[in-house]
């Protein structure tokens, strides 16, 4: 089994030959999105889709886009990971040191995302019960 792990690097070297050098995947994905939006617009115009359902789908799509953008950047992933670890540590043992680490991680996340730290702290306090106690 250890040999399989060691030899994994050999398999990864060949993975580059499957790259999408023509960038056709992006065009196919864009076409699929445009088609879905058009179909939804036609269904909404015909009265087959409720406005509340459209709002729910739109909200979900925006949340997925934001999460995708966060996960696409190593710096943002590291910052979000540090924030989650700090929150988990704070939830197990509420000490002044862990509170300070949580505040630093929250400010770092805000800085990495390009959002004012006060806005992130306020959003965190309203959505995470433990953070409201800080």
N, CA, C and O atoms as a MOPAC input file, in Angstrom:
PM7 MOZYME 1SCF
protein

 N      0.82700 1    -1.19600 1     0.00000 1
 C      0.00000 1     0.00000 1     0.00000 1
 C      0.86500 1     1.25100 1     0.00000 1
 O      0.52700 1     2.24400 1    -0.64500 1
 N      1.96600 1     1.20700 1     0.71300 1
 C      2.85500 1     2.36800 1     0.73900 1
 C      3.43900 1     2.60900 1    -0.64700 1
 O      3.62000 1     3.75600 1    -1.05500 1
 N      3.73400 1     1.52700 1    -1.37400 1
 C      4.24200 1     1.67500 1    -2.73500 1
 C      3.22200 1     2.37000 1    -3.62700 1
 O      3.59800 1     3.15800 1    -4.49400 1
 N      1.94800 1     2.09300 1    -3.42800 1
 C      0.91300 1     2.75700 1    -4.21300 1
 C      0.91600 1     4.25300 1    -3.95400 1
 O      0.76400 1     5.04900 1    -4.88000 1
 N      1.08800 1     4.63600 1    -2.69300 1
 C      1.12700 1     6.05400 1    -2.34700 1
 C      2.36200 1     6.71300 1    -2.94000 1
 O      2.28600 1     7.81800 1    -3.47800 1
 N      3.48500 1     6.04300 1    -2.84400 1
 C      4.72900 1     6.58400 1    -3.39300 1
 C      4.62400 1     6.74100 1    -4.90900 1
 O      5.09800 1     7.73200 1    -5.46300 1
 N      4.01400 1     5.77900 1    -5.57400 1
 C      3.90700 1     5.80900 1    -7.02700 1
 C      2.77500 1     6.70000 1    -7.52800 1
 O      2.60500 1     6.84000 1    -8.73900 1
 N      2.01300 1     7.29100 1    -6.65400 1
 C      0.93400 1     8.18200 1    -7.05200 1
 C      1.46300 1     9.34800 1    -7.86700 1
 O      0.79600 1     9.80900 1    -8.79300 1
 N      2.64800 1     9.82900 1    -7.53600 1
 C      3.25400 1    10.92300 1    -8.27700 1
 C      3.45700 1    10.59600 1    -9.74400 1
 O      3.37200 1    11.48100 1   -10.59400 1
 N      3.72300 1     9.34000 1   -10.04800 1
 C      3.89500 1     8.91800 1   -11.44500 1
 C      2.59400 1     9.09900 1   -12.22800 1
 O      2.61600 1     9.50600 1   -13.38900 1
 N      1.48300 1     8.80200 1   -11.60300 1
 C      0.19200 1     8.95600 1   -12.26800 1
 C     -0.14500 1    10.42700 1   -12.46500 1
 O     -0.73500 1    10.80400 1   -13.47700 1
 N      0.22500 1    11.24700 1   -11.50700 1
 C     -0.08200 1    12.67100 1   -11.60700 1
 C      0.71600 1    13.35500 1   -12.70900 1
 O      0.25800 1    14.34900 1   -13.27200 1
 N      1.88800 1    12.84400 1   -13.02500 1
 C      2.68500 1    13.42900 1   -14.09900 1
 C      1.96400 1    13.32800 1   -15.43500 1
 O      2.07500 1    14.22100 1   -16.27400 1
 N      1.22500 1    12.24300 1   -15.63300 1
 C      0.51200 1    12.03700 1   -16.88600 1
 C     -0.82300 1    12.78000 1   -16.93500 1
 O     -1.42800 1    12.86700 1   -18.00300 1
 N     -1.29100 1    13.30800 1   -15.82600 1
 C     -2.59600 1    13.96900 1   -15.79200 1
 C     -2.62700 1    15.22500 1   -16.64200 1
 O     -3.69700 1    15.62500 1   -17.10100 1
 N     -1.49200 1    15.85300 1   -16.86100 1
 C     -1.45200 1    17.10000 1   -17.61400 1
 C     -1.84000 1    16.91100 1   -19.07400 1
 O     -2.25100 1    17.86700 1   -19.73100 1
 N     -1.71700 1    15.70300 1   -19.58500 1
 C     -2.04900 1    15.48600 1   -20.99200 1
 C     -3.55700 1    15.55400 1   -21.24200 1
 O     -3.98300 1    15.61300 1   -22.39500 1
 N     -4.36300 1    15.54800 1   -20.19100 1
 C     -5.81100 1    15.62900 1   -20.33500 1
 C     -6.34400 1    17.05600 1   -20.16500 1
 O     -7.55500 1    17.26500 1   -20.09000 1
 N     -5.44100 1    18.02900 1   -20.10600 1
 C     -5.85600 1    19.42600 1   -19.95900 1
 C     -6.72400 1    19.86400 1   -21.12300 1
 O     -6.59700 1    19.34800 1   -22.23300 1
 N     -7.59100 1    20.80100 1   -20.87000 1
 C     -8.47100 1    21.35400 1   -21.89600 1
 C     -7.78300 1    22.56100 1   -22.52400 1
 O     -8.05200 1    23.70000 1   -22.14000 1
 N     -6.90200 1    22.31900 1   -23.48400 1
 C     -6.13600 1    23.41600 1   -24.08200 1
 C     -6.96800 1    24.24200 1   -25.04900 1
 O     -6.62600 1    25.39300 1   -25.32000 1
 N     -8.04700 1    23.68700 1   -25.57300 1
 C     -8.87900 1    24.43200 1   -26.51900 1
 C     -9.89600 1    25.32600 1   -25.81300 1
 O    -10.54100 1    26.15500 1   -26.45500 1
 N    -10.04400 1    25.16500 1   -24.50300 1
 C    -10.99300 1    25.93400 1   -23.68600 1
 C    -12.43700 1    25.76100 1   -24.13700 1
 O    -13.24800 1    26.67000 1   -23.95800 1
 N    -12.76800 1    24.63500 1   -24.70700 1
 C    -14.14600 1    24.39400 1   -25.13200 1
 C    -15.06700 1    24.14100 1   -23.94500 1
 O    -16.26900 1    24.38800 1   -24.03700 1
 N    -14.53000 1    23.66100 1   -22.84800 1
 C    -15.37200 1    23.38400 1   -21.68100 1
 C    -16.02500 1    24.67000 1   -21.17300 1
 O    -17.19400 1    24.66400 1   -20.78900 1
 N    -15.27900 1    25.75700 1   -21.17100 1
 C    -15.85000 1    27.03300 1   -20.72500 1
 C    -17.00400 1    27.47000 1   -21.59600 1
 O    -18.01400 1    27.96100 1   -21.09300 1
 N    -16.86600 1    27.29600 1   -22.90400 1
 C    -17.93900 1    27.66000 1   -23.83100 1
 C    -19.16400 1    26.77800 1   -23.63500 1
 O    -20.29600 1    27.25700 1   -23.70300 1
 N    -18.93900 1    25.49600 1   -23.39100 1
 C    -20.06100 1    24.57400 1   -23.17300 1
 C    -20.78500 1    24.92500 1   -21.87300 1
 O    -22.01400 1    24.90100 1   -21.82200 1
 N    -20.04100 1    25.24300 1   -20.84600 1
 C    -20.65300 1    25.61800 1   -19.56700 1
 C    -21.44300 1    26.91800 1   -19.71900 1
 O    -22.56700 1    27.02600 1   -19.22700 1
 N    -20.85800 1    27.89900 1   -20.39800 1
 C    -21.56100 1    29.17200 1   -20.62000 1
 C    -22.83900 1    28.93600 1   -21.41300 1
 O    -23.88400 1    29.49300 1   -21.07400 1
 N    -22.77400 1    28.11800 1   -22.46600 1
 C    -23.96100 1    27.81500 1   -23.25700 1
 C    -25.03200 1    27.17100 1   -22.37500 1
 O    -26.20700 1    27.52400 1   -22.48700 1
 N    -24.66000 1    26.25400 1   -21.51600 1
 C    -25.61600 1    25.58500 1   -20.65100 1
 C    -26.26800 1    26.57300 1   -19.68300 1
 O    -27.46600 1    26.48500 1   -19.41700 1
 N    -25.48400 1    27.50500 1   -19.16000 1
 C    -26.03900 1    28.51800 1   -18.25200 1
 C    -27.02700 1    29.41300 1   -18.98900 1
 O    -28.12200 1    29.67400 1   -18.49100 1
 N    -26.64300 1    29.88500 1   -20.17900 1
 C    -27.52000 1    30.75500 1   -20.96200 1
 C    -28.81000 1    30.01800 1   -21.31600 1
 O    -29.89600 1    30.59300 1   -21.24000 1
 N    -28.69500 1    28.76000 1   -21.69700 1
 C    -29.87700 1    27.96300 1   -22.03800 1
 C    -30.79500 1    27.82400 1   -20.82500 1
 O    -32.01200 1    27.96600 1   -20.94500 1
 N    -30.20700 1    27.54500 1   -19.64900 1
 C    -31.00500 1    27.40500 1   -18.43100 1
 C    -31.72200 1    28.68700 1   -18.05000 1
 O    -32.88300 1    28.66700 1   -17.64200 1
 N    -31.01200 1    29.81100 1   -18.18900 1
 C    -31.63200 1    31.10700 1   -17.88000 1
 C    -32.77000 1    31.38400 1   -18.85400 1
 O    -33.83800 1    31.83900 1   -18.44500 1
 N    -32.55000 1    31.11300 1   -20.13800 1
 C    -33.59500 1    31.34000 1   -21.13400 1
 C    -34.81300 1    30.46000 1   -20.86800 1
 O    -35.94500 1    30.93800 1   -20.93800 1
 N    -34.59700 1    29.19700 1   -20.56700 1
 C    -35.71400 1    28.29200 1   -20.27700 1
 C    -36.48000 1    28.74000 1   -19.04000 1
 O    -37.71000 1    28.68900 1   -19.01100 1
 N    -35.75400 1    29.17500 1   -18.02300 1
 C    -36.41500 1    29.65500 1   -16.80500 1
 C    -37.20400 1    30.92000 1   -17.07900 1
 O    -38.31400 1    31.08300 1   -16.57400 1
 N    -36.63400 1    31.82800 1   -17.88500 1
 C    -37.35100 1    33.05700 1   -18.24700 1
 C    -38.62800 1    32.77100 1   -19.01300 1
 O    -39.65500 1    33.40700 1   -18.77500 1
 N    -38.57200 1    31.82000 1   -19.92800 1
 C    -39.76200 1    31.44400 1   -20.69400 1
 C    -40.80700 1    30.82800 1   -19.76500 1
 O    -41.99100 1    31.15000 1   -19.87000 1
 N    -40.38500 1    29.95300 1   -18.86500 1
 C    -41.31900 1    29.33200 1   -17.91700 1
 C    -41.93300 1    30.36900 1   -16.99100 1
 O    -43.12000 1    30.29300 1   -16.67400 1
 N    -41.13100 1    31.34300 1   -16.55200 1
 C    -41.65900 1    32.39800 1   -15.68000 1
 C    -42.66200 1    33.25800 1   -16.44200 1
 O    -43.71000 1    33.61900 1   -15.90600 1
 N    -42.34000 1    33.58400 1   -17.69600 1
 C    -43.25500 1    34.37900 1   -18.51500 1
 C    -44.56800 1    33.66100 1   -18.76900 1
 O    -45.61100 1    34.30400 1   -18.89100 1
 N    -44.53300 1    32.34500 1   -18.85200 1
 C    -45.74100 1    31.56300 1   -19.07900 1
 C    -46.50900 1    31.30400 1   -17.78800 1
 O    -47.59000 1    30.71700 1   -17.81000 1
 N    -45.94400 1    31.74700 1   -16.65700 1
 C    -46.62300 1    31.56300 1   -15.37500 1
 C    -46.41000 1    30.19700 1   -14.75600 1
 O    -47.15500 1    29.79700 1   -13.86100 1
 N    -45.40600 1    29.48000 1   -15.22100 1
 C    -45.15700 1    28.13700 1   -14.69900 1
 C    -44.21900 1    28.12400 1   -13.49700 1
 O    -44.09800 1    27.10200 1   -12.82100 1
 N    -43.55500 1    29.24200 1   -13.22200 1
 C    -42.61300 1    29.32100 1   -12.11300 1
 C    -43.02500 1    30.49600 1   -11.22900 1
 O    -43.22800 1    31.60900 1   -11.71400 1
 N    -43.14500 1    30.24000 1    -9.94400 1
 C    -43.53300 1    31.28700 1    -8.99900 1
 C    -42.37000 1    32.24000 1    -8.76400 1
 O    -41.21800 1    31.80600 1    -8.76200 1
 N    -42.64100 1    33.53200 1    -8.56600 1
 C    -41.55800 1    34.49000 1    -8.29700 1
 C    -40.73600 1    34.12500 1    -7.05700 1
 O    -39.53200 1    34.37700 1    -7.02600 1
 N    -41.35700 1    33.54600 1    -6.05200 1
 C    -40.61900 1    33.15200 1    -4.84600 1
 C    -39.61200 1    32.05400 1    -5.17500 1
 O    -38.50600 1    32.04100 1    -4.63500 1
 N    -39.99100 1    31.13900 1    -6.05400 1
 C    -39.07000 1    30.08000 1    -6.45800 1
 C    -37.90800 1    30.66500 1    -7.25000 1
 O    -36.76900 1    30.22100 1    -7.10600 1
 N    -38.19300 1    31.66300 1    -8.08800 1
 C    -37.13100 1    32.32200 1    -8.85200 1
 C    -36.16000 1    33.01900 1    -7.89900 1
 O    -34.94700 1    32.96300 1    -8.10000 1
 N    -36.68500 1    33.67000 1    -6.87100 1
 C    -35.82700 1    34.35300 1    -5.90300 1
 C    -34.96600 1    33.34400 1    -5.14400 1
 O    -33.79100 1    33.60200 1    -4.88300 1
 N    -35.53800 1    32.21500 1    -4.79600 1
 C    -34.77300 1    31.18200 1    -4.07900 1
 C    -33.65200 1    30.63600 1    -4.95300 1
 O    -32.53400 1    30.44000 1    -4.47700 1
 N    -33.93700 1    30.39400 1    -6.20100 1
 C    -32.91300 1    29.89000 1    -7.11900 1
 C    -31.82700 1    30.94100 1    -7.32200 1
 O    -30.64000 1    30.61600 1    -7.34200 1
 N    -32.23000 1    32.18900 1    -7.47200 1
 C    -31.25200 1    33.26800 1    -7.64100 1
 C    -30.35000 1    33.41500 1    -6.42900 1
 O    -29.14000 1    33.59400 1    -6.57100 1
 N    -30.92600 1    33.34200 1    -5.24800 1
 C    -30.14400 1    33.43600 1    -4.02400 1
 C    -29.16100 1    32.27700 1    -3.91000 1
 O    -28.00900 1    32.46800 1    -3.52200 1
 N    -29.61300 1    31.09400 1    -4.24500 1
 C    -28.73500 1    29.92300 1    -4.20600 1
 C    -27.60600 1    30.05700 1    -5.21400 1
 O    -26.46200 1    29.71000 1    -4.91900 1
 N    -27.92100 1    30.55900 1    -6.39800 1
 C    -26.89900 1    30.72900 1    -7.43200 1
 C    -25.85400 1    31.75500 1    -7.00800 1
 O    -24.66100 1    31.55900 1    -7.24100 1
 N    -26.29000 1    32.83700 1    -6.39300 1
 C    -25.35000 1    33.86100 1    -5.92500 1
 C    -24.46300 1    33.29900 1    -4.81300 1
 O    -23.25500 1    33.53300 1    -4.79700 1
 N    -25.06800 1    32.56000 1    -3.89000 1
 C    -24.28000 1    31.96300 1    -2.80500 1
 C    -23.25800 1    30.97500 1    -3.36100 1
 O    -22.12200 1    30.92400 1    -2.88900 1
 N    -23.65700 1    30.19000 1    -4.36500 1
 C    -22.72300 1    29.23900 1    -4.97700 1
 C    -21.58800 1    29.97400 1    -5.68600 1
 O    -20.43800 1    29.53700 1    -5.63800 1
 N    -21.90500 1    31.07600 1    -6.33700 1
 C    -20.87300 1    31.86400 1    -7.02500 1
 C    -19.87100 1    32.45100 1    -6.03100 1
 O    -18.66500 1    32.43100 1    -6.27300 1
 N    -20.37000 1    32.96800 1    -4.92500 1
 C    -19.48300 1    33.52900 1    -3.90300 1
 C    -18.59200 1    32.43700 1    -3.32100 1
 O    -17.38600 1    32.63400 1    -3.17000 1
 N    -19.17300 1    31.29800 1    -2.99700 1
 C    -18.38800 1    30.19700 1    -2.45400 1
 C    -17.34500 1    29.71000 1    -3.46000 1
 O    -16.21700 1    29.39300 1    -3.08500 1
 N    -17.72100 1    29.65300 1    -4.72700 1
 C    -16.78100 1    29.23300 1    -5.76600 1
 C    -15.61400 1    30.19600 1    -5.86000 1
 O    -14.46600 1    29.77000 1    -5.98800 1
 N    -15.89000 1    31.48200 1    -5.79800 1
 C    -14.81700 1    32.47800 1    -5.86700 1
 C    -13.89900 1    32.39800 1    -4.64900 1
 O    -12.69000 1    32.60300 1    -4.76100 1
 N    -14.46700 1    32.10600 1    -3.50500 1
 C    -13.63600 1    31.94800 1    -2.30500 1
 C    -12.74100 1    30.72100 1    -2.44700 1
 O    -11.54800 1    30.78200 1    -2.14900 1
 N    -13.30700 1    29.62300 1    -2.89600 1
 C    -12.54500 1    28.37300 1    -2.99000 1
 C    -11.56400 1    28.35300 1    -4.15400 1
 O    -10.69300 1    27.48500 1    -4.21000 1
 N    -11.69100 1    29.29100 1    -5.08000 1
 C    -10.78800 1    29.32200 1    -6.23700 1
 C     -9.45900 1    30.00000 1    -5.93000 1
 O     -8.52900 1    29.91900 1    -6.73300 1
 N     -9.35400 1    30.65900 1    -4.79900 1
 C     -8.13400 1    31.37900 1    -4.44700 1
 C     -7.48400 1    30.72400 1    -3.22900 1
 O     -8.12100 1    30.58900 1    -2.18400 1
 N     -6.22200 1    30.31700 1    -3.35800 1
 C     -5.54800 1    29.70100 1    -2.21100 1
 C     -5.51300 1    30.61400 1    -0.98000 1
 O     -5.65500 1    30.13700 1     0.14600 1
 N     -5.32700 1    31.91100 1    -1.18400 1
 C     -5.29500 1    32.83800 1    -0.04300 1
 C     -6.64800 1    32.89300 1     0.65200 1
 O     -6.72100 1    32.91000 1     1.88100 1
 N     -7.71900 1    32.92000 1    -0.13900 1
 C     -9.05800 1    32.96500 1     0.44500 1
 C     -9.40000 1    31.66000 1     1.15800 1
 O    -10.02600 1    31.66900 1     2.21800 1
 N     -8.98500 1    30.54400 1     0.57000 1
 C     -9.23700 1    29.24800 1     1.20700 1
 C     -8.50400 1    29.16500 1     2.53900 1
 O     -9.06300 1    28.70700 1     3.53500 1
 N     -7.24800 1    29.61100 1     2.55400 1
 C     -6.46800 1    29.57600 1     3.79600 1
 C     -7.11400 1    30.46200 1     4.85800 1
 O     -7.20200 1    30.08400 1     6.02600 1
 N     -7.56400 1    31.64000 1     4.44100 1
 C     -8.19900 1    32.56400 1     5.38100 1
 C     -9.51900 1    32.00000 1     5.89900 1
 O     -9.79900 1    32.08100 1     7.09500 1
 N    -10.33300 1    31.43000 1     5.00900 1
 C    -11.60600 1    30.84500 1     5.43200 1
 C    -11.36400 1    29.63500 1     6.33200 1
 O    -12.09200 1    29.42800 1     7.30300 1
 N    -10.35000 1    28.84200 1     6.01600 1
 C    -10.01800 1    27.69400 1     6.85400 1
 C     -9.58300 1    28.11300 1     8.24800 1
 O     -9.98000 1    27.49900 1     9.23800 1
 N     -8.76500 1    29.15900 1     8.32400 1
 C     -8.32400 1    29.66400 1     9.63200 1
 C     -9.51600 1    30.18200 1    10.43400 1
 O     -9.58000 1    29.99700 1    11.64900 1
 N    -10.46300 1    30.83300 1     9.74800 1
 C    -11.65900 1    31.34300 1    10.41900 1
 C    -12.47600 1    30.18800 1    10.99900 1
 O    -12.90800 1    30.24600 1    12.15000 1
 N    -12.68600 1    29.14000 1    10.20100 1
 C    -13.48300 1    27.99600 1    10.66300 1
 C    -12.79000 1    27.29300 1    11.82600 1
 O    -13.43800 1    26.92400 1    12.80500 1
 N    -11.47000 1    27.10700 1    11.72200 1
 C    -10.73100 1    26.46700 1    12.82200 1
 C    -10.81500 1    27.31200 1    14.09500 1
 O    -10.97600 1    26.77300 1    15.19000 1
 N    -10.70600 1    28.62500 1    13.95100 1
 C    -10.78200 1    29.50300 1    15.12600 1
 C    -12.17000 1    29.44600 1    15.75200 1
 O    -12.29700 1    29.44400 1    16.97600 1
 N    -13.20500 1    29.39900 1    14.92900 1
 C    -14.56200 1    29.31800 1    15.46900 1
 C    -14.78500 1    27.98700 1    16.18400 1
 O    -15.38400 1    27.95000 1    17.25900 1
 N    -14.30300 1    26.89600 1    15.58800 1
 C    -14.44300 1    25.58700 1    16.23700 1
 C    -13.70400 1    25.54800 1    17.56600 1
 O    -14.22000 1    25.02900 1    18.55500 1
 N    -12.49600 1    26.09700 1    17.58600 1
 C    -11.72000 1    26.10800 1    18.82700 1
 C    -12.43500 1    26.93700 1    19.88600 1
 O    -12.46100 1    26.56500 1    21.05900 1
 N    -13.01000 1    28.05000 1    19.47500 1
 C    -13.73000 1    28.91800 1    20.40400 1
 C    -14.98600 1    28.23000 1    20.93400 1
 O    -15.37700 1    28.43100 1    22.08400 1
 N    -15.61600 1    27.41200 1    20.07800 1
 C    -16.84600 1    26.74700 1    20.52200 1
 C    -16.57100 1    25.62800 1    21.52200 1
 O    -17.45400 1    25.26900 1    22.30100 1
 N    -15.36300 1    25.07300 1    21.51200 1
 C    -15.05600 1    24.00900 1    22.47800 1
 C    -14.56600 1    24.56300 1    23.80700 1
 O    -14.82000 1    23.98300 1    24.86200 1
 N    -13.85900 1    25.69500 1    23.74900 1
 C    -13.31600 1    26.28000 1    24.97600 1
 C    -13.24800 1    27.78900 1    24.80800 1
 O    -12.41400 1    28.31200 1    24.06900 1
 N    -14.12500 1    28.46600 1    25.49500 1
 C    -14.25800 1    29.92000 1    25.35500 1
 C    -13.25100 1    30.61800 1    26.28800 1
 O    -13.57800 1    30.97200 1    27.42000 1
 N    -12.02800 1    30.80400 1    25.78800 1
 C    -10.98600 1    31.47000 1    26.56800 1
 C    -10.63600 1    32.80600 1    25.90500 1
 O    -10.91900 1    33.00200 1    24.72300 1
 N    -10.02800 1    33.71600 1    26.64900 1
 C     -9.62100 1    34.99200 1    26.04800 1
 C     -8.65100 1    34.82300 1    24.87000 1
 O     -8.72800 1    35.56900 1    23.89300 1
 N     -7.75200 1    33.85800 1    24.95900 1
 C     -6.80000 1    33.63600 1    23.86600 1
 C     -7.52400 1    33.17300 1    22.60300 1
 O     -7.22700 1    33.64900 1    21.50700 1
 N     -8.46000 1    32.26000 1    22.75200 1
 C     -9.19400 1    31.76500 1    21.58700 1
 C    -10.12500 1    32.84800 1    21.03200 1
 O    -10.36600 1    32.90200 1    19.82600 1
 N    -10.63600 1    33.69000 1    21.89400 1
 C    -11.44100 1    34.81200 1    21.42700 1
 C    -10.59600 1    35.75200 1    20.58700 1
 O    -11.04800 1    36.22200 1    19.54200 1
 N     -9.38500 1    36.03200 1    21.02300 1
 C     -8.48600 1    36.90100 1    20.26700 1
 C     -8.12300 1    36.28100 1    18.92700 1
 O     -8.09800 1    36.97300 1    17.91000 1
 N     -7.84200 1    34.98300 1    18.91800 1
 C     -7.51700 1    34.29700 1    17.66000 1
 C     -8.70900 1    34.35300 1    16.71000 1
 O     -8.53200 1    34.54400 1    15.50700 1
 N     -9.91700 1    34.18700 1    17.23800 1
 C    -11.11400 1    34.24900 1    16.41000 1
 C    -11.28400 1    35.64500 1    15.80200 1
 O    -11.60300 1    35.77600 1    14.62000 1
 N    -11.07200 1    36.67100 1    16.60500 1
 C    -11.20400 1    38.04200 1    16.08800 1
 C    -10.16200 1    38.32600 1    15.00800 1
 O    -10.46400 1    38.96400 1    13.99900 1
 N     -8.95500 1    37.85800 1    15.22000 1
 C     -7.89700 1    38.04500 1    14.21300 1
 C     -8.25100 1    37.29100 1    12.93100 1
 O     -8.09800 1    37.82400 1    11.83100 1
 N     -8.72300 1    36.05600 1    13.07400 1
 C     -9.09000 1    35.26700 1    11.89400 1
 C    -10.25100 1    35.90800 1    11.14000 1
 O    -10.28400 1    35.87900 1     9.91000 1
 N    -11.20100 1    36.48600 1    11.87100 1
 C    -12.33400 1    37.15700 1    11.23700 1
 C    -11.87800 1    38.39400 1    10.47500 1
 O    -12.31700 1    38.63200 1     9.35000 1
 N    -10.99500 1    39.18400 1    11.08800 1
 C    -10.47600 1    40.37700 1    10.39800 1
 C     -9.62500 1    39.99200 1     9.19000 1
 O     -9.66300 1    40.66500 1     8.16000 1
 N     -8.86000 1    38.91100 1     9.31800 1
 C     -8.05500 1    38.43400 1     8.19600 1
 C     -8.95500 1    37.97700 1     7.04700 1
 O     -8.67100 1    38.26300 1     5.88400 1
 N    -10.02900 1    37.27400 1     7.36900 1
 C    -10.97800 1    36.83700 1     6.34300 1
 C    -11.58700 1    38.04600 1     5.63500 1
 O    -11.70300 1    38.06100 1     4.40900 1
 N    -11.97200 1    39.04800 1     6.40600 1
 C    -12.54300 1    40.25800 1     5.81100 1
 C    -11.54500 1    40.93900 1     4.88500 1
 O    -11.89900 1    41.37400 1     3.78900 1
 N    -10.32400 1    41.02600 1     5.32200 1
 C     -9.28700 1    41.65700 1     4.50400 1
 C     -9.04100 1    40.86800 1     3.21900 1
 O     -8.90700 1    41.45200 1     2.14400 1
 N     -8.98400 1    39.55700 1     3.33100 1
 C     -8.74500 1    38.70900 1     2.16200 1
 C     -9.89100 1    38.80500 1     1.16600 1
 O     -9.66400 1    38.78300 1    -0.04300 1
 N    -11.12400 1    38.91100 1     1.66400 1
 C    -12.29000 1    39.01200 1     0.78500 1
 C    -12.51400 1    40.42500 1     0.27300 1
 O    -13.30700 1    40.64000 1    -0.64300 1
 N    -11.80900 1    41.39600 1     0.86800 1
 C    -11.97800 1    42.79000 1     0.45100 1
 C    -13.26000 1    43.41400 1     0.96800 1
 O    -13.84600 1    44.27900 1     0.31800 1
 N    -13.69000 1    42.97400 1     2.13500 1
 C    -14.91800 1    43.46200 1     2.75800 1
 C    -14.52900 1    44.17600 1     4.03900 1
 O    -13.59700 1    43.74400 1     4.71600 1
 N    -15.21500 1    45.25900 1     4.39500 1
 C    -14.89600 1    45.91400 1     5.67000 1
 C    -15.03700 1    44.94000 1     6.84400 1
 O    -15.99700 1    44.17300 1     6.92100 1
 N    -14.07400 1    44.98700 1     7.74300 1
 C    -14.05900 1    44.06000 1     8.87800 1
 C    -15.31200 1    44.19700 1     9.73500 1
 O    -15.81600 1    43.20400 1    10.25900 1
 N    -15.81500 1    45.41100 1     9.88000 1
 C    -17.01600 1    45.62500 1    10.70100 1
 C    -18.21900 1    44.89500 1    10.11200 1
 O    -19.04200 1    44.35100 1    10.84900 1
 N    -18.32200 1    44.88200 1     8.78600 1
 C    -19.44300 1    44.19600 1     8.13500 1
 C    -19.36100 1    42.69200 1     8.36700 1
 O    -20.37700 1    42.04400 1     8.61600 1
 N    -18.16800 1    42.14400 1     8.28900 1
 C    -18.00300 1    40.70200 1     8.50800 1
 C    -18.28500 1    40.36800 1     9.96700 1
 O    -18.98200 1    39.39500 1    10.25700 1
 N    -17.75200 1    41.16100 1    10.88300 1
 C    -17.99800 1    40.90600 1    12.30600 1
 C    -19.48000 1    40.96800 1    12.62900 1
 O    -19.98200 1    40.14600 1    13.39500 1
 N    -20.19000 1    41.94100 1    12.05000 1
 C    -21.62700 1    42.06500 1    12.30300 1
 C    -22.37800 1    40.86500 1    11.72600 1
 O    -23.27800 1    40.32600 1    12.37100 1
 N    -22.00800 1    40.44300 1    10.50300 1
 C    -22.65500 1    39.27900 1     9.88700 1
 C    -22.37900 1    38.01800 1    10.69300 1
 O    -23.26300 1    37.17800 1    10.86400 1
 N    -21.16100 1    37.88800 1    11.18300 1
 C    -20.80100 1    36.71700 1    11.98000 1
 C    -21.58400 1    36.71600 1    13.28700 1
 O    -22.08500 1    35.67200 1    13.70400 1
 N    -21.69300 1    37.85000 1    13.92900 1
 C    -22.40200 1    37.92900 1    15.19800 1
 C    -23.88200 1    37.59000 1    15.05900 1
 O    -24.46900 1    37.00300 1    15.96700 1
 N    -24.49800 1    37.96000 1    13.91400 1
 C    -25.92100 1    37.68100 1    13.75600 1
 C    -26.19500 1    36.24400 1    13.33800 1
 O    -27.30100 1    35.74500 1    13.54900 1
 N    -25.20600 1    35.56300 1    12.74600 1
 C    -25.44600 1    34.21700 1    12.23500 1
 C    -24.81100 1    33.10600 1    13.08000 1
 O    -25.26100 1    31.96100 1    13.03200 1
 N    -23.80300 1    33.42600 1    13.82600 1
 C    -23.15500 1    32.42000 1    14.66700 1
 C    -23.40300 1    32.77100 1    16.12400 1
 O    -22.89300 1    33.78400 1    16.60400 1
 N    -24.16900 1    31.96400 1    16.83700 1
 C    -24.55600 1    32.29500 1    18.21400 1
 C    -23.37400 1    32.53300 1    19.14400 1
 O    -23.41700 1    33.43500 1    19.98100 1
 N    -22.34000 1    31.74800 1    19.00900 1
 C    -21.19700 1    31.88000 1    19.90000 1
 C    -20.47200 1    33.21200 1    19.68200 1
 O    -19.99000 1    33.82400 1    20.63600 1
 N    -20.39700 1    33.65000 1    18.44100 1
 C    -19.69200 1    34.89200 1    18.13000 1
 C    -20.39500 1    36.10600 1    18.73100 1
 O    -19.75300 1    37.12100 1    19.00100 1
 N    -21.69400 1    36.01300 1    18.94000 1
 C    -22.43500 1    37.12800 1    19.52800 1
 C    -22.06500 1    37.34300 1    20.98500 1
 O    -22.29500 1    38.42300 1    21.53000 1
 N    -21.49800 1    36.33500 1    21.61900 1
 C    -21.12300 1    36.44700 1    23.02500 1
 C    -19.78500 1    37.15000 1    23.20700 1
 O    -19.41900 1    37.50700 1    24.32700 1
 N    -19.05700 1    37.35000 1    22.12200 1
 C    -17.70100 1    37.93000 1    22.21200 1
 C    -17.77500 1    39.41800 1    22.47400 1
 O    -16.74100 1    40.07800 1    22.58100 1

